[in-house]
């Protein structure tokens, strides 16, 4: 084994930076046996020098200027753990321009600027590895890019945001309110610096954009993703869903259809008996349907210092093994050869096909259900189940809950508009999407 170490420059001395340092040190010998040579962090950059010092612990150089690291002739691989699309983008592009390989956990950067970054990396003959960008420690990128290459992937559905899964689990389990649980998620360190990215579904959309590109060999198209978070979700629907045998999860879904690719994030009812419905707390899980293998499910921690470091270091080992290989012999960034990407369009949400859960506030009198089902039938929407709650004492209105079979989103929207116009229906109809994932 060559004893000359490969040198790493670490940008960002936060939680994951600390975890990467700790795991690399603890498992140094074993990692070197796998990689073929030692992997050594030679410099840590952070605006907060104290933090950099804390992480480095005197074991390497520190600096508050990350631009020095991406230009440092001693550095072979730059690990970008800064996040966001500002300075991180400049640093990654500079590192590539300087011939450095890049390992990044930055899902926003790849989902929004991945096409430009991979093109630059390909032109320069360097690798950009990003296992840590999706579902933390779960090796889902490796699975899609390498383990499942025989398959025509049909769809992926993932719980890929731990913060929202934690919030939904706690709301269902303990009957707690959204705000209380969000504070707890922040205290536990799951939430992004700006938690709106988590609760509005943006973080999950970044991740499903990346998975979609890998699964179908299409460019990153985050701007075409449909995104709906959990911030408008009512606890009542979590309760009714449970009574009907479903759990509500924030899913990132991408599916290949003859007309194009579905790319969407929204709260989704899934049958409680599915394994993925039982993924609770801050855990992540990704379900992949391939034509040869069938369903495979990947489960694990989607965030945290050492789980994410596990993914970062796996990339470091990959880059160390492959950096002397001819670029044409490496695994392509997006699993498909770069000149073989497809122009399959992303479908607008109106054209997506799924099932629905509807909750309506209706007058409890004869003919109401008939009026509503007539409207649904007029849009060719077939009903799967209906429950009507007993009206509370002294109330004339009651909740009516309906599950539909699959239909196009535009059809359900048209039906809802007509249902809401009925004088016996009070207020807005609550509409959630439902997937069998069978
Ligand atoms: N905020 C993210 C989550 C962390 O809650 O899953 C990892 O991307």
Coordinates of C-alpha atoms and ligand atoms in Angstrom, one line a residue:
X1 CA 0.0 0.0 0.0
X2 CA 1.3 3.5 -0.9
X3 CA 1.9 5.3 2.3
X4 CA 1.8 8.8 0.7
X5 CA -1.5 10.2 2.0
X6 CA -4.1 11.9 -0.1
X7 CA -4.6 15.5 1.2
X8 CA -8.0 17.0 2.0
X9 CA -9.0 20.6 2.6
X10 CA -12.2 20.9 4.6
X11 CA -14.4 23.9 4.1
X12 CA -16.8 24.5 7.0
X13 CA -16.1 23.4 10.6
X14 CA -19.7 22.7 11.6
X15 CA -21.4 19.6 12.9
X16 CA -20.5 17.5 9.8
X17 CA -17.0 18.8 9.6
X18 CA -16.4 17.8 13.2
X19 CA -17.9 14.3 12.5
X20 CA -15.7 13.9 9.5
X21 CA -12.6 14.7 11.4
X22 CA -13.6 12.4 14.3
X23 CA -14.5 9.4 12.1
X24 CA -11.4 9.8 9.8
X25 CA -9.2 9.8 12.9
X26 CA -10.9 6.9 14.7
X27 CA -11.1 4.6 11.7
X28 CA -7.9 5.9 10.0
X29 CA -6.2 2.5 9.7
X30 CA -9.3 0.6 8.4
X31 CA -10.1 3.5 5.9
X32 CA -6.5 3.5 4.6
X33 CA -6.7 -0.3 4.1
X34 CA -9.8 0.3 2.0
X35 CA -8.6 3.3 0.1
X36 CA -5.1 2.0 -0.6
X37 CA -3.5 5.0 1.1
X38 CA -4.1 7.2 4.2
X39 CA -6.6 10.1 3.8
X40 CA -5.4 13.1 5.7
X41 CA -7.1 16.4 6.4
X42 CA -4.4 19.0 6.0
X43 CA -6.3 22.2 6.4
X44 CA -9.7 23.3 7.8
X45 CA -11.3 26.6 6.8
X46 CA -14.0 28.4 8.7
X47 CA -14.9 32.1 9.1
X48 CA -14.9 31.3 12.8
X49 CA -11.3 30.4 13.6
X50 CA -12.2 29.2 17.1
X51 CA -14.5 26.6 15.6
X52 CA -11.9 25.6 13.0
X53 CA -9.4 25.1 15.9
X54 CA -11.9 23.1 17.9
X55 CA -12.5 20.7 15.0
X56 CA -8.8 20.5 14.0
X57 CA -7.6 20.0 17.5
X58 CA -4.1 21.0 16.5
X59 CA -3.9 18.1 14.0
X60 CA -3.7 20.3 10.9
X61 CA -3.6 23.9 9.6
X62 CA -6.6 26.2 10.0
X63 CA -7.6 29.3 8.1
X64 CA -10.5 31.7 7.9
X65 CA -10.0 32.0 4.1
X66 CA -11.6 29.1 2.2
X67 CA -10.4 30.6 -1.1
X68 CA -6.8 29.8 0.0
X69 CA -7.7 26.2 0.5
X70 CA -9.2 25.7 -3.0
X71 CA -6.0 27.2 -4.4
X72 CA -3.6 25.3 -2.1
X73 CA -1.2 23.1 -4.2
X74 CA -1.0 20.6 -1.3
X75 CA -4.8 19.9 -1.4
X76 CA -6.0 17.0 -3.6
X77 CA -9.7 16.9 -2.6
X78 CA -11.8 19.8 -1.3
X79 CA -14.7 18.8 1.0
X80 CA -17.4 21.5 0.9
X81 CA -19.6 21.6 4.0
X82 CA -20.6 25.3 4.0
X83 CA -24.0 24.9 2.3
X84 CA -26.1 27.2 0.3
X85 CA -25.6 28.6 -3.2
X86 CA -23.6 31.7 -2.4
X87 CA -19.9 31.4 -1.6
X88 CA -20.1 27.6 -1.7
X89 CA -20.8 27.8 -5.4
X90 CA -17.8 30.1 -6.1
X91 CA -15.5 27.8 -4.0
X92 CA -16.6 24.6 -5.7
X93 CA -16.2 26.1 -9.2
X94 CA -12.7 27.5 -8.2
X95 CA -11.7 24.2 -6.7
X96 CA -12.7 22.4 -10.0
X97 CA -10.9 25.1 -12.1
X98 CA -7.8 24.4 -10.0
X99 CA -8.0 20.7 -10.7
X100 CA -9.2 19.6 -7.3
X101 CA -11.8 16.8 -6.8
X102 CA -14.8 17.9 -4.7
X103 CA -16.8 16.1 -2.1
X104 CA -19.9 18.0 -1.1
X105 CA -23.0 17.6 1.1
X106 CA -24.7 20.6 -0.5
X107 CA -28.0 19.4 -1.9
X108 CA -29.3 23.0 -2.7
X109 CA -26.1 23.7 -4.7
X110 CA -26.4 20.5 -6.8
X111 CA -30.2 20.7 -7.3
X112 CA -29.9 24.3 -8.5
X113 CA -26.5 24.5 -10.2
X114 CA -25.5 20.8 -10.6
X115 CA -25.6 20.9 -14.4
X116 CA -23.1 23.7 -14.5
X117 CA -20.9 22.1 -11.8
X118 CA -20.8 18.7 -13.4
X119 CA -20.0 20.2 -16.8
X120 CA -17.1 22.1 -15.3
X121 CA -15.9 19.0 -13.5
X122 CA -16.1 16.9 -16.7
X123 CA -14.2 19.5 -18.7
X124 CA -11.5 19.5 -16.1
X125 CA -11.5 15.7 -15.6
X126 CA -12.2 15.9 -11.9
X127 CA -14.8 14.2 -9.7
X128 CA -17.6 15.8 -7.8
X129 CA -19.0 13.3 -5.2
X130 CA -22.1 13.9 -3.2
X131 CA -23.3 10.9 -1.3
X132 CA -23.9 13.1 1.8
X133 CA -26.3 15.4 -0.1
X134 CA -29.3 13.1 0.0
X135 CA -30.5 11.1 3.1
X136 CA -27.3 11.6 5.1
X137 CA -25.7 8.3 5.9
X138 CA -27.9 6.2 3.6
X139 CA -25.8 5.2 0.6
X140 CA -28.6 5.9 -1.8
X141 CA -26.5 7.7 -4.4
X142 CA -24.2 4.7 -4.6
X143 CA -27.2 2.4 -4.9
X144 CA -28.8 4.3 -7.7
X145 CA -25.6 5.0 -9.6
X146 CA -24.0 1.5 -9.3
X147 CA -26.1 -1.1 -7.5
X148 CA -29.2 -0.7 -9.6
X149 CA -27.7 0.0 -13.0
X150 CA -29.3 -3.0 -14.6
X151 CA -32.7 -1.6 -13.9
X152 CA -35.1 0.7 -15.6
X153 CA -36.1 2.7 -12.6
X154 CA -39.9 3.2 -12.5
X155 CA -40.3 5.4 -9.4
X156 CA -38.7 6.6 -6.2
X157 CA -40.6 7.7 -3.0
X158 CA -38.6 8.9 -0.1
X159 CA -38.8 10.3 3.4
X160 CA -35.8 12.5 2.9
X161 CA -36.3 15.2 5.4
X162 CA -35.8 14.2 9.0
X163 CA -37.2 17.4 10.6
X164 CA -40.6 17.1 9.0
X165 CA -40.8 13.3 9.7
X166 CA -39.9 14.0 13.3
X167 CA -42.7 16.7 13.4
X168 CA -45.3 14.5 11.8
X169 CA -44.4 11.5 14.1
X170 CA -44.6 13.6 17.3
X171 CA -47.9 15.3 16.2
X172 CA -49.4 11.8 15.6
X173 CA -47.9 10.1 18.6
X174 CA -48.3 12.7 21.2
X175 CA -51.1 14.9 19.8
X176 CA -48.7 17.9 20.1
X177 CA -49.0 21.1 18.1
X178 CA -46.8 21.9 15.1
X179 CA -45.0 24.8 16.7
X180 CA -44.0 22.9 19.9
X181 CA -42.6 20.0 17.9
X182 CA -40.7 22.3 15.5
X183 CA -38.9 23.9 18.4
X184 CA -37.9 20.5 19.7
X185 CA -36.6 19.5 16.2
X186 CA -34.5 22.7 16.2
X187 CA -33.2 22.0 19.7
X188 CA -32.2 18.5 18.6
X189 CA -30.3 19.9 15.6
X190 CA -32.3 18.3 12.8
X191 CA -33.6 21.5 11.2
X192 CA -31.8 23.5 8.6
X193 CA -30.4 26.9 9.7
X194 CA -33.6 28.3 8.1
X195 CA -36.3 25.8 9.1
X196 CA -38.7 27.0 6.4
X197 CA -36.6 25.0 3.9
X198 CA -37.5 21.9 5.9
X199 CA -41.2 22.6 6.7
X200 CA -42.0 24.1 3.3
X201 CA -40.6 21.0 1.5
X202 CA -37.7 22.8 -0.2
X203 CA -35.0 20.7 1.3
X204 CA -36.8 17.5 0.3
X205 CA -37.3 19.0 -3.2
X206 CA -33.6 19.6 -3.5
X207 CA -33.0 15.9 -2.7
X208 CA -35.6 14.4 -4.9
X209 CA -34.4 16.5 -7.8
X210 CA -31.0 14.9 -7.4
X211 CA -32.5 11.4 -7.1
X212 CA -34.7 12.0 -10.2
X213 CA -31.7 13.0 -12.3
X214 CA -29.8 9.9 -11.2
X215 CA -32.7 7.5 -11.7
X216 CA -33.8 8.7 -15.1
X217 CA -30.6 10.2 -16.6
X218 CA -32.1 13.7 -16.9
X219 CA -30.5 17.0 -16.0
X220 CA -31.2 18.6 -12.6
X221 CA -34.5 20.5 -12.9
X222 CA -35.3 21.8 -9.4
X223 CA -37.2 24.8 -10.9
X224 CA -39.8 22.4 -12.3
X225 CA -40.4 20.5 -9.0
X226 CA -43.8 20.8 -7.4
X227 CA -43.3 21.6 -3.7
X228 CA -45.8 21.6 -0.9
X229 CA -44.7 21.4 2.8
X230 CA -46.3 20.4 6.0
X231 CA -46.9 23.9 7.3
X232 CA -50.6 23.9 6.3
X233 CA -51.3 20.3 7.4
X234 CA -54.1 20.0 10.0
X235 CA -53.8 17.6 12.9
X236 CA -57.4 16.5 12.1
X237 CA -56.3 15.0 8.9
X238 CA -53.5 13.0 10.6
X239 CA -56.2 11.6 12.9
X240 CA -58.7 10.8 10.1
X241 CA -56.0 9.2 7.9
X242 CA -55.1 6.9 10.8
X243 CA -58.7 5.9 11.2
X244 CA -58.7 4.9 7.5
X245 CA -55.5 2.9 7.9
X246 CA -53.1 5.5 6.5
X247 CA -50.2 7.6 7.8
X248 CA -49.2 11.0 6.5
X249 CA -45.6 11.5 5.4
X250 CA -43.9 14.2 3.6
X251 CA -42.7 12.3 0.5
X252 CA -40.4 13.3 -2.3
X253 CA -41.7 11.4 -5.3
X254 CA -40.3 11.0 -8.8
X255 CA -41.9 8.7 -11.4
X256 CA -41.4 7.9 -15.0
X257 CA -44.5 8.0 -17.1
X258 CA -44.9 7.8 -20.9
X259 CA -45.5 11.6 -21.1
X260 CA -42.7 12.7 -18.8
X261 CA -41.3 12.6 -15.3
X262 CA -43.3 13.4 -12.1
X263 CA -41.2 15.4 -9.6
X264 CA -43.0 16.4 -6.5
X265 CA -42.9 16.9 -2.7
X266 CA -46.1 17.0 -0.7
X267 CA -47.7 15.4 2.4
X268 CA -48.9 12.0 1.3
X269 CA -51.2 9.4 2.8
X270 CA -49.6 5.9 2.6
X271 CA -51.1 2.7 3.9
X272 CA -50.0 2.1 7.5
X273 CA -49.0 -1.4 6.7
X274 CA -46.2 -0.4 4.3
X275 CA -42.7 -0.6 5.9
X276 CA -42.0 3.0 4.8
X277 CA -45.1 4.2 6.7
X278 CA -43.4 3.0 9.9
X279 CA -40.3 5.1 9.5
X280 CA -40.7 7.4 12.5
X281 CA -38.8 10.3 14.1
X282 CA -35.9 11.9 12.3
X283 CA -35.1 8.8 10.3
X284 CA -35.0 8.8 6.5
X285 CA -36.0 6.1 4.1
X286 CA -36.0 5.8 0.3
X287 CA -38.1 3.3 -1.7
X288 CA -36.9 2.5 -5.2
X289 CA -38.9 0.5 -7.7
X290 CA -36.9 -1.0 -10.5
X291 CA -38.2 -3.3 -13.3
X292 CA -35.7 -6.1 -12.5
X293 CA -35.2 -5.9 -8.8
X294 CA -38.7 -4.8 -7.8
X295 CA -38.9 -2.7 -4.6
X296 CA -35.8 -2.0 -2.5
X297 CA -35.9 0.1 0.6
X298 CA -33.0 2.0 2.1
X299 CA -33.3 3.2 5.7
X300 CA -31.1 5.1 8.1
X301 CA -30.1 8.4 9.6
X302 CA -30.6 11.3 7.3
X303 CA -28.6 13.9 9.3
X304 CA -26.2 14.3 12.2
X305 CA -22.4 14.5 12.6
X306 CA -21.2 10.9 12.1
X307 CA -24.0 9.5 9.9
X308 CA -23.3 12.3 7.4
X309 CA -19.5 11.9 7.9
X310 CA -20.0 8.3 7.0
X311 CA -21.2 9.4 3.5
X312 CA -18.5 12.1 3.1
X313 CA -15.8 9.6 3.9
X314 CA -17.2 7.0 1.5
X315 CA -16.8 9.6 -1.2
X316 CA -13.3 10.4 -0.1
X317 CA -12.4 6.7 -0.4
X318 CA -14.0 6.6 -3.8
X319 CA -12.1 9.6 -5.0
X320 CA -8.9 8.3 -3.6
X321 CA -9.3 4.9 -5.4
X322 CA -10.3 6.5 -8.7
X323 CA -8.3 9.7 -9.0
X324 CA -5.6 8.2 -11.1
X325 CA -8.1 6.5 -13.4
X326 CA -8.8 7.8 -16.8
X327 CA -11.9 10.1 -16.4
X328 CA -13.8 8.1 -19.0
X329 CA -13.5 5.0 -16.8
X330 CA -15.0 6.6 -13.7
X331 CA -18.7 6.2 -12.7
X332 CA -20.5 9.2 -14.4
X333 CA -21.7 11.9 -12.0
X334 CA -25.3 11.3 -12.9
X335 CA -25.1 7.6 -13.4
X336 CA -25.6 7.9 -17.2
X337 CA -22.8 9.0 -19.6
X338 CA -22.9 12.8 -19.8
X339 CA -23.7 12.7 -23.6
X340 CA -26.5 10.3 -23.0
X341 CA -28.8 12.4 -20.8
X342 CA -32.5 12.4 -21.8
X343 CA -34.7 15.3 -22.5
X344 CA -37.8 13.7 -21.0
X345 CA -39.9 16.6 -19.7
X346 CA -40.9 17.2 -16.1
X347 CA -44.7 17.0 -16.0
X348 CA -46.6 20.0 -14.7
X349 CA -48.5 19.1 -11.5
X350 CA -51.9 19.3 -13.2
X351 CA -50.8 16.3 -15.4
X352 CA -49.8 14.1 -12.4
X353 CA -51.8 11.0 -11.7
X354 CA -52.4 10.0 -8.1
X355 CA -55.2 9.2 -5.6
X356 CA -56.8 11.7 -3.2
X357 CA -58.1 12.2 0.3
X358 CA -60.8 14.8 0.6
X359 CA -62.2 16.3 3.7
X360 CA -65.4 18.4 3.4
X361 CA -67.6 20.2 5.9
X362 CA -71.1 19.4 4.8
X363 CA -74.7 19.8 6.0
X364 CA -76.1 16.5 7.4
X365 CA -79.1 16.1 5.2
X366 CA -80.4 13.8 2.4
X367 CA -78.9 14.2 -1.1
X368 CA -75.6 15.8 -0.1
X369 CA -73.5 12.8 -0.7
X370 CA -75.4 12.2 -4.0
X371 CA -74.6 15.7 -5.2
X372 CA -70.9 15.3 -4.4
X373 CA -70.5 11.9 -6.0
X374 CA -72.3 13.1 -9.1
X375 CA -69.7 15.9 -9.5
X376 CA -66.9 13.4 -9.0
X377 CA -68.4 11.0 -11.5
X378 CA -68.7 13.8 -14.0
X379 CA -64.9 14.2 -13.8
X380 CA -64.5 10.4 -14.2
X381 CA -63.3 10.2 -10.6
X382 CA -64.0 6.9 -8.9
X383 CA -64.5 6.8 -5.1
X384 CA -62.6 4.2 -3.0
X385 CA -64.0 4.9 0.5
X386 CA -66.3 7.3 2.3
X387 CA -66.7 8.0 6.0
X388 CA -69.1 10.4 7.5
X389 CA -68.7 11.5 11.1
X390 CA -71.6 11.8 13.5
X391 CA -72.4 15.5 13.8
X392 CA -71.5 17.0 17.2
X393 CA -74.4 17.7 19.5
X394 CA -76.4 20.8 18.4
X395 CA -74.5 20.9 15.1
X396 CA -76.0 20.5 11.6
X397 CA -72.7 20.2 9.9
X398 CA -70.4 17.2 9.8
X399 CA -67.1 16.1 8.4
X400 CA -67.2 13.9 5.3
X401 CA -64.0 12.1 4.3
X402 CA -63.6 10.5 0.9
X403 CA -60.7 8.6 -0.7
X404 CA -60.6 8.4 -4.5
X405 CA -58.9 6.1 -6.9
X406 CA -56.3 7.4 -9.2
X407 CA -57.1 10.4 -11.4
X408 CA -55.3 13.4 -12.9
X409 CA -54.7 16.4 -10.6
X410 CA -56.5 18.7 -13.0
X411 CA -59.6 16.6 -12.7
X412 CA -59.7 16.6 -9.0
X413 CA -59.1 20.4 -9.0
X414 CA -62.0 20.9 -11.3
X415 CA -64.3 18.6 -9.2
X416 CA -63.2 20.4 -6.0
X417 CA -64.1 23.8 -7.5
X418 CA -67.6 22.6 -8.3
X419 CA -68.0 20.8 -4.9
X420 CA -67.0 24.0 -3.1
X421 CA -69.7 25.9 -5.0
X422 CA -72.5 23.6 -3.6
X423 CA -74.6 25.5 -1.0
X424 CA -74.5 22.4 1.3
X425 CA -70.7 22.5 1.5
X426 CA -69.1 24.9 3.9
X427 CA -65.7 26.4 3.3
X428 CA -62.8 24.9 1.4
X429 CA -62.3 21.2 0.7
X430 CA -59.1 19.8 2.2
X431 CA -57.2 17.8 -0.4
X432 CA -54.3 15.5 0.2
X433 CA -52.6 13.1 -2.2
X434 CA -52.5 9.4 -1.5
X435 CA -50.1 6.8 -2.8
X436 CA -50.4 3.0 -2.4
X437 CA -46.7 2.4 -3.0
X438 CA -47.5 -1.2 -3.7
Ligands
LIG1 N1 -32.6 19.4 7.6 C1 -32.3 18.2 7.0 C2 -33.3 17.2 7.5 C3 -30.9 17.7 7.3 O1 -34.1 17.5 8.4 O2 -33.4 16.1 7.0 C4 -30.2 16.9 6.3 O3 -30.3 17.3 5.0

